[in-house]
Structure formats: structure tokens, C-alpha cells
Amino acid sequence: MQLKAIKYITDKEKRTFYFHMTFSIIDGMLRAALLLNEYVFIKSLNGTNYQLSFLFQSGVIVMLLSVFFNELIYRTQRKRKMLRRAGFLTHLPLLLLLFFPKNPEMYTANSIYHYIFLFIFFTYYLSYPIVLPTINLFLKNSYKSENFGRLYGVSSSIRQITMMVTFFVLGVLLDRDAFSFTWFFPVLGILGILSVVSISLIEYIPKEVPEISQGILDSVWGSFKKMINILKINKAYLDFEIAYMFYGFAFMSTRSVINIFYDKALHLNYSSVAFYQNAYNIIAIILLPVFGKLLGRIDPRRFTVIPFVSLAGFILFVGLSEFIPAHIEVWNLQIYLTLVISTIFFGLFTASMLLSWNIGSSYFAKNEDAGNYQSIHLFSTGLRGIAAPVIGIAFYELLGFSLTFGIAIFSLLIGVYILRRSYKNREVVNS
């Protein structure tokens, strides 16, 4: 990787960058595999609908713990050791998949293997609120502010490319052997541990030693009270979060249902699912710089209308595939016109939502309060994750695919209405 284009890079930054790159490459491989794990669960393991909803839930509800873990990270003095322990304990259970049978008859309804699978990935997702914030802390400490964005951007681009290559490879592997997940997840688990260890080798020198004057539970409770106070005072931000609740319900209630739809209604193979995943990622990578410039110029409430409408378009055209089933097969890929259109919408959604979700909340805050606003955003995500996926499965079993998708689209339109009304009636006061 050439670093000559980045001026005045120090030896410490070079060393940090290579550790960061190692992590990003392996993380891209893991993220690709994780985006396929729900489809693996229903197609290869024959998991139940509600179990599938819990598999998705487990990656979201861990955000409820973000306030606690943020305080824990702040208080921990030996952060490198904490990072290695967290990486080891959360990635090691992936090795249990080595002992899963390759006989489909073993995966009957409510098989013990279903629950072990759910446990393995819930444990893995617990790494998110510990490992990711600590990594960002290390990088902010090691990169100069003028180089941080560029170095982080290069690493993120490599991660996305790795994801796309891994999607393709895993799709082919799973179509040849539906139980190949029993060895590639363990391999990725070992690599994941090594990637976290590599990040822990980054030299970390805290700029200040935290002064701790109260217990951790008191601090967490204080953070909750601060969050509630922000929502009471900043009405524009409250509107933003309420709109996000309607969006979150639509996204989370349909995520598992769409995977069921791909399997039960369209009978997509793994290569086809990986193809559509790669296609929307390419669209998102192309559009990210465009949306980045746009978000810098307009109110995030106006900007966030874009991902909400795009997601509605995605859900609509996925649902239409049931009524327009015509498709062609090319190189073992099942190409539906409606799914191609839905993929374009999802690419728009991914690029715009990535920006709105990650930095939209900071628009409403003073610089020193940006972390508190993002904590509210993360906690709200975990909160809606408790119920929305299960409600989505219940709607599907009671009402079918079409009405479930219709309810989600209506929820998104309510979110759009709240954002537009808030933009017209409430000014942002963040100074």
C-alpha cells in the first residue's frame, strides 16, 4: 500500500496503518460472512422463523450495552490487554462450528444446533460495543488529525473490496457445499483473533488519566439522565430520533422476512444472494462521495429523507418479485429485473444511510456533546431491536409477505413526514 500521497506521515503512523490494514482486511472477510449467516441459518440449517429473527436481533440489541461499555472502556487503564481479551472471548466460540454435522437431517425443528448457532453469534456480536470503540480510540491517538481521515478512508475502501471478493468466494463455496460454513467460520474466527491482537500492538499513550469519582453504575445512570435531558431540550433532535424509530421498525421488521422471501418465494441460491449484496455495495461505494458532499450542505432531516425513501423502494421491488417471477439464469446467477431495481434502491439507501446514521446526530450537538448525542442514537437502535424483528416475523406468519412489506413502507412514509414537518417547523440550536 503506497502512503506517499499522504504528506508528513510519521513512522508511528506507518506502523499503525499496517496494523489497521491487517484488521480491516480480516474484518471485511468477517463482515461478508456475517451478512450471509442469516441465509445460511434458514437454507442450510433449516432454522425457524423466530430463531432467525433472534439471530438478527442479537447484532442489534448489544447496542443497549454501549453506554455501559463506553464507561468501562473509559475506566480501564490497560486497554490493550482488555482489547485482546475481548477479541479472544468473542471470536473463539466460532470454532464450535467445526463440530456441526453435515447431515441436513440433523437440523430438525428446534435442533440443539440451532441454539448453539445463535449463542455463537450472539457472543461474537458482543465484541462490537467493546472492540470497535477501542480501536477508534487507538487510531485517534496514533494518527495526526490531518491524516486521520485519509488513512481511515484508505483502510475502509480496502475493507469494502475485501468484503466483495469474500461474498463471491463464499457464495460459490456454499453452492458447492451447503455445510462449508462449518470450516470457513472457524477459520475466520482465528483470523479475527489475530486481527484484534494486531490492533492491540498499536502504541497507545492516553493523553490524560481519567479521574473516577463515582461508581460505574452511578456513571451509567448519570449518562441516561443526560440523554433524557437532551431529548427534552433539543426538540429538533427528538424529531430526528422519532423518525428513526419508524425507519428502524421498517428495516428490522423486514430484514429476516426478506431472507425468508429469498428462500421460500424465490428459491435463490447462495451465489445469487452474494451477487445482489456485491452489486449494492458497488453502488454505495460510488455514491458515498456524492452523498458526503450533499450532507455537508443541507439539514440532516432533509438528507435523511433520501435513505428512508430508498429503503421503501427496495422493499417495494423485492415484494413485486413475487408477482413478476420472470428471471434469467447466467453463470448460476438468478437475475430478476425487480431485484436488480431493488438493488439499485438499496445501494442508494446504503450510501446515504451510512452517513446519516453515523454522523447525522452530531449536526444537532455542540462539538463537546457529539458523543452524548451518538450514544442516544445507538441506544435507540438497540431499543427498537428488542421487538421489531419478532413483530416482523409475526406479521409475516399472520398476514403474508405483501402486507408485511406494505406495513414497513407505510412506517417509512410516516418517518419521512416527521422529518419534513420538523424541518419546516423547528430550527436546530446547537450553539
Tab-separated table of C-alpha atoms in Angstrom:
chain	number	residue	atom	x	y	z
A	1	MET	CA	0.000	0.000	0.000
A	2	GLN	CA	1.510	3.319	-1.127
A	3	LEU	CA	1.485	6.064	1.504
A	4	LYS	CA	3.450	8.641	-0.491
A	5	ALA	CA	0.297	10.611	-1.355
A	6	ILE	CA	-0.200	11.363	2.344
A	7	LYS	CA	2.171	14.085	3.455
A	8	TYR	CA	4.333	14.096	6.557
A	9	ILE	CA	3.375	10.626	7.731
A	10	THR	CA	5.427	9.554	10.738
A	11	ASP	CA	6.943	6.154	11.431
A	12	LYS	CA	4.392	5.673	14.210
A	13	GLU	CA	1.558	6.368	11.753
A	14	LYS	CA	3.021	3.925	9.209
A	15	ARG	CA	3.248	1.205	11.824
A	16	THR	CA	-0.309	1.943	12.993
A	17	PHE	CA	-1.577	1.949	9.413
A	18	TYR	CA	-0.208	-1.527	8.662
A	19	PHE	CA	-1.829	-2.911	11.819
A	20	HIS	CA	-5.031	-1.094	10.869
A	21	MET	CA	-4.898	-2.554	7.339
A	22	THR	CA	-4.433	-6.070	8.708
A	23	PHE	CA	-7.519	-5.635	10.857
A	24	SER	CA	-9.578	-4.089	8.026
A	25	ILE	CA	-8.825	-6.896	5.549
A	26	ILE	CA	-9.818	-9.613	8.020
A	27	ASP	CA	-12.788	-7.560	9.256
A	28	GLY	CA	-14.020	-7.257	5.659
A	29	MET	CA	-13.907	-11.041	5.325
A	30	LEU	CA	-15.795	-11.495	8.602
A	31	ARG	CA	-18.443	-8.896	7.756
A	32	ALA	CA	-19.144	-10.577	4.413
A	33	ALA	CA	-19.575	-13.947	6.128
A	34	LEU	CA	-21.825	-12.411	8.795
A	35	LEU	CA	-24.084	-10.844	6.161
A	36	LEU	CA	-24.644	-14.354	4.801
A	37	ASN	CA	-25.119	-16.072	8.163
A	38	GLU	CA	-28.889	-15.457	8.299
A	39	TYR	CA	-29.335	-17.059	4.891
A	40	VAL	CA	-27.096	-19.943	5.992
A	41	PHE	CA	-29.295	-20.362	9.067
A	42	ILE	CA	-32.544	-20.811	7.126
A	43	LYS	CA	-31.216	-22.507	3.982
A	44	SER	CA	-28.555	-24.901	5.326
A	45	LEU	CA	-29.637	-25.316	8.970
A	46	ASN	CA	-33.400	-25.125	8.377
A	47	GLY	CA	-33.825	-22.730	11.327
A	48	THR	CA	-37.261	-21.478	12.333
A	49	ASN	CA	-38.569	-18.003	11.505
A	50	TYR	CA	-38.467	-16.732	15.089
A	51	GLN	CA	-34.976	-18.128	15.616
A	52	LEU	CA	-33.908	-16.227	12.510
A	53	SER	CA	-35.338	-13.022	13.959
A	54	PHE	CA	-33.299	-13.556	17.126
A	55	LEU	CA	-30.135	-14.090	15.066
A	56	PHE	CA	-30.654	-10.647	13.546
A	57	GLN	CA	-31.707	-9.176	16.900
A	58	SER	CA	-28.520	-10.290	18.607
A	59	GLY	CA	-26.434	-7.973	16.435
A	60	VAL	CA	-28.619	-5.002	17.355
A	61	ILE	CA	-29.604	-5.356	20.994
A	62	VAL	CA	-25.933	-5.390	22.052
A	63	MET	CA	-26.081	-1.644	21.355
A	64	LEU	CA	-28.145	-1.323	24.524
A	65	LEU	CA	-24.899	-2.132	26.323
A	66	SER	CA	-22.953	0.633	24.578
A	67	VAL	CA	-23.399	3.135	27.428
A	68	PHE	CA	-22.089	0.623	29.987
A	69	PHE	CA	-19.164	-0.489	27.837
A	70	ASN	CA	-18.209	3.081	26.936
A	71	GLU	CA	-17.839	3.803	30.645
A	72	LEU	CA	-15.915	0.540	31.136
A	73	ILE	CA	-13.502	1.415	28.321
A	74	TYR	CA	-13.021	4.905	29.756
A	75	ARG	CA	-12.128	3.496	33.187
A	76	THR	CA	-9.858	0.654	32.029
A	77	GLN	CA	-6.191	1.606	32.221
A	78	ARG	CA	-4.767	-1.491	30.470
A	79	LYS	CA	-6.830	-1.055	27.318
A	80	ARG	CA	-4.583	-3.150	25.071
A	81	LYS	CA	-4.988	-6.158	27.368
A	82	MET	CA	-8.759	-5.584	27.547
A	83	LEU	CA	-8.928	-5.479	23.743
A	84	ARG	CA	-7.078	-8.791	23.364
A	85	ARG	CA	-9.304	-10.485	25.962
A	86	ALA	CA	-12.479	-9.220	24.300
A	87	GLY	CA	-11.296	-10.365	20.863
A	88	PHE	CA	-10.365	-13.805	22.150
A	89	LEU	CA	-13.561	-14.432	24.143
A	90	THR	CA	-15.954	-13.213	21.429
A	91	HIS	CA	-14.268	-14.865	18.414
A	92	LEU	CA	-13.259	-18.213	19.934
A	93	PRO	CA	-16.821	-19.693	20.038
A	94	LEU	CA	-16.821	-19.677	16.206
A	95	LEU	CA	-14.608	-22.776	16.458
A	96	LEU	CA	-17.607	-24.714	17.794
A	97	LEU	CA	-18.965	-24.789	14.245
A	98	LEU	CA	-16.264	-27.344	13.420
A	99	PHE	CA	-18.350	-29.899	15.344
A	100	PHE	CA	-21.606	-29.217	13.460
A	101	PRO	CA	-22.802	-32.217	11.403
A	102	LYS	CA	-23.010	-32.061	7.622
A	103	ASN	CA	-26.202	-34.088	7.539
A	104	PRO	CA	-29.343	-31.971	6.871
A	105	GLU	CA	-31.471	-34.483	8.784
A	106	MET	CA	-29.704	-33.420	11.987
A	107	TYR	CA	-31.189	-29.931	11.710
A	108	THR	CA	-34.800	-30.676	12.506
A	109	ALA	CA	-37.111	-28.057	14.039
A	110	ASN	CA	-35.681	-26.647	17.282
A	111	SER	CA	-32.497	-28.694	16.952
A	112	ILE	CA	-29.892	-28.111	19.672
A	113	TYR	CA	-27.562	-26.976	16.883
A	114	HIS	CA	-29.856	-24.026	16.168
A	115	TYR	CA	-29.447	-22.742	19.722
A	116	ILE	CA	-25.690	-23.284	19.702
A	117	PHE	CA	-25.513	-21.346	16.417
A	118	LEU	CA	-27.478	-18.464	17.972
A	119	PHE	CA	-25.237	-18.494	21.058
A	120	ILE	CA	-22.068	-18.419	18.940
A	121	PHE	CA	-23.112	-15.333	17.011
A	122	PHE	CA	-24.618	-13.513	19.980
A	123	THR	CA	-21.248	-13.936	21.696
A	124	TYR	CA	-19.466	-12.653	18.600
A	125	TYR	CA	-21.690	-9.561	18.389
A	126	LEU	CA	-20.746	-8.683	21.972
A	127	SER	CA	-17.381	-7.647	20.529
A	128	TYR	CA	-18.963	-4.654	18.765
A	129	PRO	CA	-19.519	-2.311	21.757
A	130	ILE	CA	-16.051	-3.142	23.157
A	131	VAL	CA	-13.680	-3.761	20.259
A	132	LEU	CA	-14.832	-1.132	17.743
A	133	PRO	CA	-14.823	1.924	20.080
A	134	THR	CA	-11.427	0.871	21.489
A	135	ILE	CA	-9.963	0.551	18.001
A	136	ASN	CA	-11.201	4.045	17.107
A	137	LEU	CA	-9.650	5.322	20.343
A	138	PHE	CA	-6.273	3.788	19.435
A	139	LEU	CA	-6.390	5.180	15.895
A	140	LYS	CA	-7.341	8.692	17.033
A	141	ASN	CA	-4.425	8.522	19.468
A	142	SER	CA	-1.920	7.402	16.809
A	143	TYR	CA	-2.904	9.267	13.625
A	144	LYS	CA	-2.421	13.024	13.331
A	145	SER	CA	-5.726	14.822	12.819
A	146	GLU	CA	-4.747	15.940	9.285
A	147	ASN	CA	-4.011	12.311	8.274
A	148	PHE	CA	-6.785	10.528	10.156
A	149	GLY	CA	-9.486	10.903	7.501
A	150	ARG	CA	-7.268	9.835	4.601
A	151	LEU	CA	-5.704	6.851	6.340
A	152	TYR	CA	-9.057	5.712	7.702
A	153	GLY	CA	-10.632	6.174	4.253
A	154	VAL	CA	-7.961	4.057	2.504
A	155	SER	CA	-8.362	1.297	5.071
A	156	SER	CA	-12.168	1.399	4.786
A	157	SER	CA	-12.000	1.152	0.984
A	158	ILE	CA	-9.761	-1.924	1.212
A	159	ARG	CA	-12.216	-3.455	3.693
A	160	GLN	CA	-15.123	-2.942	1.260
A	161	ILE	CA	-13.161	-4.520	-1.604
A	162	THR	CA	-12.279	-7.482	0.621
A	163	MET	CA	-15.961	-7.848	1.519
A	164	MET	CA	-16.973	-8.043	-2.147
A	165	VAL	CA	-14.324	-10.640	-3.007
A	166	THR	CA	-15.321	-12.688	0.063
A	167	PHE	CA	-19.024	-12.506	-0.864
A	168	PHE	CA	-18.246	-14.034	-4.240
A	169	VAL	CA	-15.994	-16.774	-2.853
A	170	LEU	CA	-18.388	-17.763	-0.057
A	171	GLY	CA	-21.360	-17.819	-2.420
A	172	VAL	CA	-19.552	-20.301	-4.683
A	173	LEU	CA	-18.395	-22.395	-1.693
A	174	LEU	CA	-21.873	-22.619	-0.189
A	175	ASP	CA	-23.471	-23.580	-3.501
A	176	ARG	CA	-20.951	-26.419	-3.867
A	177	ASP	CA	-21.264	-27.482	-0.229
A	178	ALA	CA	-24.108	-26.064	1.861
A	179	PHE	CA	-22.176	-27.008	5.026
A	180	SER	CA	-18.873	-25.333	4.151
A	181	PHE	CA	-19.753	-22.780	6.851
A	182	THR	CA	-18.613	-25.406	9.383
A	183	TRP	CA	-14.991	-24.707	8.455
A	184	PHE	CA	-14.820	-21.189	6.978
A	185	PHE	CA	-16.394	-19.508	10.033
A	186	PRO	CA	-13.853	-21.139	12.396
A	187	VAL	CA	-11.004	-20.100	10.093
A	188	LEU	CA	-12.324	-16.537	10.080
A	189	GLY	CA	-12.683	-16.701	13.877
A	190	ILE	CA	-8.968	-17.499	14.273
A	191	LEU	CA	-8.061	-14.754	11.795
A	192	GLY	CA	-10.357	-12.366	13.694
A	193	ILE	CA	-8.477	-13.029	16.940
A	194	LEU	CA	-5.183	-12.352	15.167
A	195	SER	CA	-6.565	-9.112	13.696
A	196	VAL	CA	-7.604	-7.835	17.139
A	197	VAL	CA	-4.196	-8.797	18.520
A	198	SER	CA	-2.556	-6.828	15.707
A	199	ILE	CA	-4.596	-3.735	16.604
A	200	SER	CA	-3.621	-4.174	20.265
A	201	LEU	CA	0.028	-3.825	19.221
A	202	ILE	CA	-0.598	-0.180	18.310
A	203	GLU	CA	1.205	2.048	20.767
A	204	TYR	CA	-1.409	3.713	22.964
A	205	ILE	CA	-0.477	6.577	25.265
A	206	PRO	CA	-3.510	8.172	26.939
A	207	LYS	CA	-3.489	11.940	26.777
A	208	GLU	CA	-4.925	12.115	30.272
A	209	VAL	CA	-5.598	9.721	33.108
A	210	PRO	CA	-9.340	9.650	33.903
A	211	GLU	CA	-10.390	10.858	37.323
A	212	ILE	CA	-13.021	8.489	38.674
A	213	SER	CA	-15.133	9.971	41.428
A	214	GLN	CA	-18.163	7.640	41.353
A	215	GLY	CA	-19.030	4.000	40.749
A	216	ILE	CA	-19.589	2.647	37.256
A	217	LEU	CA	-23.347	2.104	37.784
A	218	ASP	CA	-23.768	5.665	39.051
A	219	SER	CA	-21.900	6.938	36.000
A	220	VAL	CA	-24.098	4.899	33.653
A	221	TRP	CA	-27.244	6.187	35.372
A	222	GLY	CA	-25.888	9.726	35.050
A	223	SER	CA	-25.403	9.148	31.325
A	224	PHE	CA	-29.027	8.019	30.981
A	225	LYS	CA	-30.285	11.126	32.748
A	226	LYS	CA	-28.133	13.286	30.478
A	227	MET	CA	-29.588	11.543	27.424
A	228	ILE	CA	-33.167	12.121	28.571
A	229	ASN	CA	-32.414	15.774	29.289
A	230	ILE	CA	-31.006	16.273	25.779
A	231	LEU	CA	-34.198	14.890	24.215
A	232	LYS	CA	-36.333	17.176	26.395
A	233	ILE	CA	-34.408	20.294	25.439
A	234	ASN	CA	-33.468	19.669	21.797
A	235	LYS	CA	-36.833	19.167	20.098
A	236	ALA	CA	-35.351	19.044	16.587
A	237	TYR	CA	-33.146	16.144	17.617
A	238	LEU	CA	-36.109	14.464	19.315
A	239	ASP	CA	-37.996	14.646	15.996
A	240	PHE	CA	-34.969	13.133	14.246
A	241	GLU	CA	-34.883	10.187	16.659
A	242	ILE	CA	-38.671	9.623	16.494
A	243	ALA	CA	-38.438	9.468	12.694
A	244	TYR	CA	-35.586	6.984	13.086
A	245	MET	CA	-37.801	4.804	15.274
A	246	PHE	CA	-40.250	4.413	12.374
A	247	TYR	CA	-37.382	3.754	9.966
A	248	GLY	CA	-35.809	1.262	12.381
A	249	PHE	CA	-39.064	-0.622	12.745
A	250	ALA	CA	-39.386	-0.907	8.950
A	251	PHE	CA	-35.795	-2.052	8.461
A	252	MET	CA	-35.665	-4.505	11.351
A	253	SER	CA	-39.140	-5.963	10.856
A	254	THR	CA	-38.391	-6.845	7.223
A	255	ARG	CA	-34.722	-7.901	7.403
A	256	SER	CA	-35.403	-11.517	8.408
A	257	VAL	CA	-38.629	-11.667	6.380
A	258	ILE	CA	-36.738	-10.700	3.206
A	259	ASN	CA	-34.250	-13.526	3.809
A	260	ILE	CA	-37.197	-15.916	4.181
A	261	PHE	CA	-38.688	-14.457	0.998
A	262	TYR	CA	-35.460	-15.069	-0.937
A	263	ASP	CA	-35.505	-18.714	0.162
A	264	LYS	CA	-39.197	-19.666	0.251
A	265	ALA	CA	-40.634	-17.498	-2.535
A	266	LEU	CA	-37.719	-17.064	-4.963
A	267	HIS	CA	-35.511	-20.071	-4.034
A	268	LEU	CA	-32.329	-18.054	-4.579
A	269	ASN	CA	-29.027	-19.893	-4.371
A	270	TYR	CA	-26.101	-18.549	-2.348
A	271	SER	CA	-24.258	-17.167	-5.391
A	272	SER	CA	-27.288	-15.066	-6.341
A	273	VAL	CA	-27.647	-13.620	-2.839
A	274	ALA	CA	-23.920	-12.802	-2.842
A	275	PHE	CA	-24.281	-11.206	-6.308
A	276	TYR	CA	-27.003	-8.812	-5.155
A	277	GLN	CA	-25.011	-7.999	-1.992
A	278	ASN	CA	-21.960	-7.132	-4.086
A	279	ALA	CA	-23.978	-5.076	-6.559
A	280	TYR	CA	-25.437	-2.761	-3.929
A	281	ASN	CA	-22.022	-2.399	-2.274
A	282	ILE	CA	-20.504	-1.221	-5.559
A	283	ILE	CA	-23.309	1.316	-5.996
A	284	ALA	CA	-22.816	2.502	-2.406
A	285	ILE	CA	-19.044	2.944	-2.858
A	286	ILE	CA	-19.614	5.043	-5.989
A	287	LEU	CA	-22.266	7.229	-4.330
A	288	LEU	CA	-20.624	7.782	-0.935
A	289	PRO	CA	-18.501	10.794	-2.020
A	290	VAL	CA	-21.546	12.401	-3.686
A	291	PHE	CA	-23.749	12.000	-0.625
A	292	GLY	CA	-20.868	13.099	1.624
A	293	LYS	CA	-20.761	16.470	-0.135
A	294	LEU	CA	-24.561	16.751	-0.071
A	295	LEU	CA	-24.838	16.067	3.673
A	296	GLY	CA	-22.319	18.823	4.307
A	297	ARG	CA	-24.642	21.345	2.679
A	298	ILE	CA	-28.146	20.513	3.873
A	299	ASP	CA	-30.008	19.834	7.108
A	300	PRO	CA	-29.732	16.118	8.039
A	301	ARG	CA	-33.508	15.916	8.344
A	302	ARG	CA	-33.831	16.761	4.641
A	303	PHE	CA	-30.927	14.445	3.794
A	304	THR	CA	-32.359	11.512	5.774
A	305	VAL	CA	-35.472	11.541	3.582
A	306	ILE	CA	-33.223	10.005	0.879
A	307	PRO	CA	-32.393	6.729	2.726
A	308	PHE	CA	-35.957	6.413	4.029
A	309	VAL	CA	-37.472	6.686	0.522
A	310	SER	CA	-34.716	4.465	-0.936
A	311	LEU	CA	-35.434	1.722	1.596
A	312	ALA	CA	-39.151	1.955	0.759
A	313	GLY	CA	-38.265	1.489	-2.926
A	314	PHE	CA	-36.090	-1.513	-2.083
A	315	ILE	CA	-38.834	-3.230	-0.067
A	316	LEU	CA	-41.438	-2.450	-2.749
A	317	PHE	CA	-39.469	-4.022	-5.607
A	318	VAL	CA	-38.423	-7.034	-3.531
A	319	GLY	CA	-42.123	-7.642	-2.854
A	320	LEU	CA	-43.018	-7.233	-6.536
A	321	SER	CA	-40.726	-10.166	-7.362
A	322	GLU	CA	-43.472	-12.462	-6.085
A	323	PHE	CA	-45.863	-11.123	-8.766
A	324	ILE	CA	-43.264	-10.724	-11.541
A	325	PRO	CA	-41.342	-14.011	-11.213
A	326	ALA	CA	-39.740	-13.927	-14.689
A	327	HIS	CA	-35.963	-14.192	-14.500
A	328	ILE	CA	-32.927	-15.435	-16.374
A	329	GLU	CA	-30.021	-17.572	-15.212
A	330	VAL	CA	-26.472	-16.536	-16.075
A	331	TRP	CA	-23.437	-18.390	-14.653
A	332	ASN	CA	-25.606	-19.933	-11.913
A	333	LEU	CA	-26.975	-16.466	-11.015
A	334	GLN	CA	-30.750	-15.967	-10.846
A	335	ILE	CA	-31.314	-12.473	-12.266
A	336	TYR	CA	-34.721	-10.876	-11.577
A	337	LEU	CA	-35.437	-7.442	-13.089
A	338	THR	CA	-37.332	-6.449	-9.951
A	339	LEU	CA	-34.397	-7.483	-7.739
A	340	VAL	CA	-31.976	-5.532	-9.931
A	341	ILE	CA	-34.128	-2.417	-9.446
A	342	SER	CA	-34.409	-3.138	-5.705
A	343	THR	CA	-30.616	-3.485	-5.530
A	344	ILE	CA	-30.188	-0.011	-7.056
A	345	PHE	CA	-32.510	1.375	-4.376
A	346	PHE	CA	-30.580	-0.490	-1.683
A	347	GLY	CA	-27.295	0.933	-2.970
A	348	LEU	CA	-28.789	4.431	-2.642
A	349	PHE	CA	-30.025	3.522	0.822
A	350	THR	CA	-26.693	2.092	1.976
A	351	ALA	CA	-24.623	5.078	0.848
A	352	SER	CA	-26.962	7.707	2.297
A	353	MET	CA	-27.850	5.824	5.488
A	354	LEU	CA	-24.189	5.159	6.275
A	355	LEU	CA	-23.673	8.909	6.525
A	356	SER	CA	-26.971	9.815	8.179
A	357	TRP	CA	-26.727	7.074	10.807
A	358	ASN	CA	-23.069	7.675	11.698
A	359	ILE	CA	-22.785	11.456	11.692
A	360	GLY	CA	-26.306	12.871	11.303
A	361	SER	CA	-26.851	13.204	15.050
A	362	SER	CA	-23.706	15.306	15.513
A	363	TYR	CA	-25.333	18.098	13.455
A	364	PHE	CA	-27.692	18.794	16.357
A	365	ALA	CA	-24.962	18.927	19.030
A	366	LYS	CA	-22.189	21.167	20.214
A	367	ASN	CA	-18.778	19.676	19.479
A	368	GLU	CA	-18.252	18.617	23.086
A	369	ASP	CA	-21.685	16.928	23.216
A	370	ALA	CA	-21.422	14.923	19.968
A	371	GLY	CA	-20.579	11.722	21.849
A	372	ASN	CA	-23.665	12.013	24.052
A	373	TYR	CA	-25.910	12.507	21.011
A	374	GLN	CA	-24.441	9.460	19.283
A	375	SER	CA	-24.964	7.444	22.481
A	376	ILE	CA	-28.662	8.288	22.322
A	377	HIS	CA	-28.692	7.192	18.690
A	378	LEU	CA	-27.010	3.857	19.467
A	379	PHE	CA	-29.208	3.162	22.487
A	380	SER	CA	-32.364	3.878	20.460
A	381	THR	CA	-31.184	1.402	17.829
A	382	GLY	CA	-30.807	-1.311	20.455
A	383	LEU	CA	-34.167	-0.399	21.983
A	384	ARG	CA	-36.142	-0.909	18.787
A	385	GLY	CA	-34.146	-4.066	18.089
A	386	ILE	CA	-35.773	-5.737	21.107
A	387	ALA	CA	-39.179	-6.055	19.449
A	388	ALA	CA	-39.138	-5.084	15.756
A	389	PRO	CA	-37.620	-8.297	14.275
A	390	VAL	CA	-40.055	-10.539	16.189
A	391	ILE	CA	-43.015	-8.327	15.232
A	392	GLY	CA	-41.950	-8.588	11.594
A	393	ILE	CA	-41.978	-12.397	11.745
A	394	ALA	CA	-45.389	-12.334	13.469
A	395	PHE	CA	-46.782	-10.068	10.712
A	396	TYR	CA	-45.379	-12.394	8.039
A	397	GLU	CA	-46.901	-15.522	9.607
A	398	LEU	CA	-50.277	-13.821	10.124
A	399	LEU	CA	-50.507	-11.626	7.016
A	400	GLY	CA	-48.018	-12.938	4.460
A	401	PHE	CA	-45.187	-11.241	2.627
A	402	SER	CA	-47.094	-8.475	0.816
A	403	LEU	CA	-48.876	-6.952	3.812
A	404	THR	CA	-45.727	-7.180	5.943
A	405	PHE	CA	-43.795	-5.256	3.297
A	406	GLY	CA	-46.677	-2.787	2.949
A	407	ILE	CA	-46.695	-2.045	6.692
A	408	ALA	CA	-42.949	-1.382	6.578
A	409	ILE	CA	-43.303	1.020	3.626
A	410	PHE	CA	-46.090	2.882	5.453
A	411	SER	CA	-43.857	3.165	8.536
A	412	LEU	CA	-41.106	4.698	6.393
A	413	LEU	CA	-43.525	7.235	4.932
A	414	ILE	CA	-44.513	8.270	8.475
A	415	GLY	CA	-40.804	8.807	9.201
A	416	VAL	CA	-40.484	10.967	6.056
A	417	TYR	CA	-43.498	13.042	7.161
A	418	ILE	CA	-41.997	13.626	10.631
A	419	LEU	CA	-38.660	14.742	9.142
A	420	ARG	CA	-40.271	17.144	6.667
A	421	ARG	CA	-42.600	18.643	9.282
A	422	SER	CA	-39.718	19.063	11.748
A	423	TYR	CA	-37.545	20.785	9.133
A	424	LYS	CA	-40.314	23.276	8.376
A	425	ASN	CA	-41.297	23.986	11.984
A	426	ARG	CA	-38.194	23.571	14.177
A	427	GLU	CA	-34.815	25.240	13.955
A	428	VAL	CA	-31.646	23.491	15.090
A	429	VAL	CA	-29.983	25.148	18.060
A	430	ASN	CA	-26.544	23.632	18.730
A	431	SER	CA	-24.512	26.543	19.946
